[in-house]
Short mmCIF file of C-alpha atoms in Angstrom, two decimals:
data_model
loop_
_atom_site.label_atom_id
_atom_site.label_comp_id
_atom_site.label_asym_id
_atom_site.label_seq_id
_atom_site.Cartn_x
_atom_site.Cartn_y
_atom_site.Cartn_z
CA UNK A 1 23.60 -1.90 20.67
CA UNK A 2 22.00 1.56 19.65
CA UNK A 3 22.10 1.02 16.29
CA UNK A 4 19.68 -1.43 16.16
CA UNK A 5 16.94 0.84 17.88
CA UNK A 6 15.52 2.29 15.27
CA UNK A 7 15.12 -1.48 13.60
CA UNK A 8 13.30 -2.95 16.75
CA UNK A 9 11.25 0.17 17.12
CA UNK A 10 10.04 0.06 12.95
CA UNK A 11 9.25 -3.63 13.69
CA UNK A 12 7.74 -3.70 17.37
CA UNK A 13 5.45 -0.32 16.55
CA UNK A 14 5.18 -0.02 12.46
CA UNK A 15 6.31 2.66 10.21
CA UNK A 16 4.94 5.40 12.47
CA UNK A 17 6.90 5.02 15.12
CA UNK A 18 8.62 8.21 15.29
CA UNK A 19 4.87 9.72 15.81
CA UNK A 20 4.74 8.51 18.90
CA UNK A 21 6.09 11.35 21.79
CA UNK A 22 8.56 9.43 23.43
CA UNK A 23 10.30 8.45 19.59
CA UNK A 24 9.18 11.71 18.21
CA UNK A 25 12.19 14.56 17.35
CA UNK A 26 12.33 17.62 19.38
CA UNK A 27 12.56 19.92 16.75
CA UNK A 28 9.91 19.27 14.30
CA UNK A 29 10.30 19.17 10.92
CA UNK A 30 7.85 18.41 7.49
CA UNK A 31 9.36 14.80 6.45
CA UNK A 32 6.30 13.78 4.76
CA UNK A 33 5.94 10.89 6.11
CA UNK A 34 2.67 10.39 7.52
CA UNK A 35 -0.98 8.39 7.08
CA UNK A 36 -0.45 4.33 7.09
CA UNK A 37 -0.51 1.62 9.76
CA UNK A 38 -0.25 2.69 13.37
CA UNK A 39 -0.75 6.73 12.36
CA UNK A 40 -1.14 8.18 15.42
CA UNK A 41 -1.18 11.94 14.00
CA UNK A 42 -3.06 13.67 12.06
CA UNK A 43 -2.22 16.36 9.22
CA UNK A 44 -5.44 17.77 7.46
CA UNK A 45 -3.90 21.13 5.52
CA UNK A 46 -0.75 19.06 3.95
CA UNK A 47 -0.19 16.32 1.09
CA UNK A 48 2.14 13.76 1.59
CA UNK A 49 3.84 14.32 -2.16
CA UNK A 50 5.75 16.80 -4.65
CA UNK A 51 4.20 18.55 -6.32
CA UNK A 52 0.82 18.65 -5.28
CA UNK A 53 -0.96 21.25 -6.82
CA UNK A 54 -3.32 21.24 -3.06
CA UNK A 55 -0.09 23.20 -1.43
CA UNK A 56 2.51 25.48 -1.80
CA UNK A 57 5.00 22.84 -0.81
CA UNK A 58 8.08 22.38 -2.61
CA UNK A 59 11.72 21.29 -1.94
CA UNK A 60 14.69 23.38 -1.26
CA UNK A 61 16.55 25.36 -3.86
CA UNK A 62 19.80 23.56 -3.99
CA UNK A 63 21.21 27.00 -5.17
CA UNK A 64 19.89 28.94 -1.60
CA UNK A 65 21.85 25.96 0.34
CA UNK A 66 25.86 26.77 1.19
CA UNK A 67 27.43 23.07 0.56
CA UNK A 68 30.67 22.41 2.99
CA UNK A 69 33.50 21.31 0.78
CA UNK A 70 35.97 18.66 1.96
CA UNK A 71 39.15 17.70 0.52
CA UNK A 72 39.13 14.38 -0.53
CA UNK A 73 40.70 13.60 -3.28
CA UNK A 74 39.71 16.75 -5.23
CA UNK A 75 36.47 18.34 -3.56
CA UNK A 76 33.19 16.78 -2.85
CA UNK A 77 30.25 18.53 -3.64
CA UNK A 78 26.36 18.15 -3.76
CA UNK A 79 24.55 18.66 -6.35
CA UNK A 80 20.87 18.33 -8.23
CA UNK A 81 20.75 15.84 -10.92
CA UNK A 82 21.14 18.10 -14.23
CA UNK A 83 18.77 15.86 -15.82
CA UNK A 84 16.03 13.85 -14.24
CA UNK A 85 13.88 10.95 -15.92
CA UNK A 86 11.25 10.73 -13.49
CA UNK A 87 8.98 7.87 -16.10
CA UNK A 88 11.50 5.84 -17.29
CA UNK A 89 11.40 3.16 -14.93
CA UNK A 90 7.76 3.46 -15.61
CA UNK A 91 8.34 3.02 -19.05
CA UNK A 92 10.06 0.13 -19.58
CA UNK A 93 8.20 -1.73 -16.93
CA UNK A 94 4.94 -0.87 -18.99
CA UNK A 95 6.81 -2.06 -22.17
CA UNK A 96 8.05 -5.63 -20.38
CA UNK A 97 4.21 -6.54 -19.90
CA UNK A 98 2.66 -9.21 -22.28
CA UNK A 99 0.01 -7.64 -24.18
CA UNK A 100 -3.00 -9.02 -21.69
CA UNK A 101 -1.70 -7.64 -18.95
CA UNK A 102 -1.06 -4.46 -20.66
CA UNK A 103 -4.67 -4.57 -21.59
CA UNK A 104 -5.46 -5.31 -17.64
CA UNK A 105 -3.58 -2.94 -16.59
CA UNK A 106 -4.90 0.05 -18.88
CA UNK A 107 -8.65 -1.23 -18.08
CA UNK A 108 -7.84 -0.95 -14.32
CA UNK A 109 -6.27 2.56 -14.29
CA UNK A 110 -9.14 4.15 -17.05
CA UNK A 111 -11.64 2.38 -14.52
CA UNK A 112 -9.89 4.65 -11.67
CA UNK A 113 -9.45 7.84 -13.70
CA UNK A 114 -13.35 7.46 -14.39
CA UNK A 115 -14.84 7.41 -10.74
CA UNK A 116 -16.98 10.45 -10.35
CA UNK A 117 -14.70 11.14 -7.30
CA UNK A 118 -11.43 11.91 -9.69
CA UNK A 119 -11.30 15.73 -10.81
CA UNK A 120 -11.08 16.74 -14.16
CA UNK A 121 -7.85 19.01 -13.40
CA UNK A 122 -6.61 15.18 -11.81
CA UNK A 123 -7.92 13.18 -14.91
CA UNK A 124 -5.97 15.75 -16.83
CA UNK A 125 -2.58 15.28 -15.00
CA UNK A 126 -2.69 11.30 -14.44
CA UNK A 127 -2.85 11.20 -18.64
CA UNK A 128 0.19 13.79 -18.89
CA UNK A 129 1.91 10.95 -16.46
CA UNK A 130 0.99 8.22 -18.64
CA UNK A 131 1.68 9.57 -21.79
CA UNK A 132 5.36 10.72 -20.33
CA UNK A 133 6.00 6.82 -19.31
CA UNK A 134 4.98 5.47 -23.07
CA UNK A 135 3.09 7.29 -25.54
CA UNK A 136 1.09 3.81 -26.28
CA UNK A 137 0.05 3.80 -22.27
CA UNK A 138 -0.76 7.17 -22.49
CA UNK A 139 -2.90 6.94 -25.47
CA UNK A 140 -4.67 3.92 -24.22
CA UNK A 141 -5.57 5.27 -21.44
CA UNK A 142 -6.72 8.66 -22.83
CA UNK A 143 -9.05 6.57 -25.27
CA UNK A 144 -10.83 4.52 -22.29
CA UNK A 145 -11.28 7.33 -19.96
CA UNK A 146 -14.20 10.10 -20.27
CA UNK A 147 -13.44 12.43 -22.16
CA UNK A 148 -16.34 13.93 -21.82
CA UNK A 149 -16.11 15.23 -18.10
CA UNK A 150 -12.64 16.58 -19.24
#
C-alpha cells in the first residue's frame, strides 16, 4: 500500500531520504531537518535549531496565521501553549539520578563547556539552560567550568 512508503523509504535509505531528488518535495521548504546519516545536502548559512542566536530564524507568529474553524462539537481551534516549560523534563530527570551519576554527569558537561572551541557568549547560555532545569545542576556546573574565559 502507499502508506507504507514513507516507512520502507526511512528504513531502506536513512533519515535523509527526502534529500534525495526523486523523494525530495517540489516546493521547498526550511524543515530543519538536515546533517546525519546518509546527508546528501548541504546547508552552510542555516542552524538546524530555535533559537540560534547564528540566524534570524524563528517560527511563525501564531497571531499572523488565519486558523479555519470547524464545527465540531463547539469549534476547534489552534492555538500556542499559553505557558511553556521547556526544562522540566530536564529537571526531574536530573533530580532522579543517584548522586554519582549526578557527579558524572556535571564533570562531563563542565568538561564540554571548557574546550577552548566553546564561546564565551555559548558558555554563558548552556549555564542559563542548566540553571533553568535545577538550580543545583546549574550551580554545579557554573562552579566546574572557567570562569575565567567568561
Amino acid at each position: 500500500s502507499r502508506g507504507s512508503y514513507a516507512d520502507t523509504q526511512r528504513y531502506r535509505l536513512g533519515a535523509n531520504y527526502l534529500q534525495l531528488p526523486v523523494n525530495a518535495p517540489r516546493c521547498p521548504f526550511m524543515n530543519r531537518q538536515f546533517d546525519g546519516a546518509g546527508a546528501a545536502m548541504h546547508r552552510a548559512a542555516e542552524v538546524n535549531y530555535f533559537p540560534s542566536r547564528m540566524t534570524d530564524a524563528s517560527t511563525v507568529d501564531v497571531s499572523r496565521v488565519t486558523q479555519p474553524k470547524r464545527a465540531v462539537q463547539g469549534v476547534a481551534t489552534r492555538a500556542a501553549l499559553c505557558k511553556q516549560n521547556n526544562f522540566g523534563q530536564a529537571g526531574e530527570r536530573w533530580r532522579s539520578f543517584d548522586p554519582e551519576r549526578r557527579e558524572r554527569f556535571v564533570v562531563r558537561v563542565a568538561e564540554t563547556l571548557n574546550s577552548p572551541n566553546v564561546s564565551k557568549q555559548l558558555q554563558s547560555t548552556w549555564l542559563g539552560y542548566w540553571a533553568q532545569c535545577d538550580r543545583e545542576l546549574g550551580k554545579r556546573v557554573a562552579a566546574k567550568v572557567n570562569m575565567s574565559s567568561l
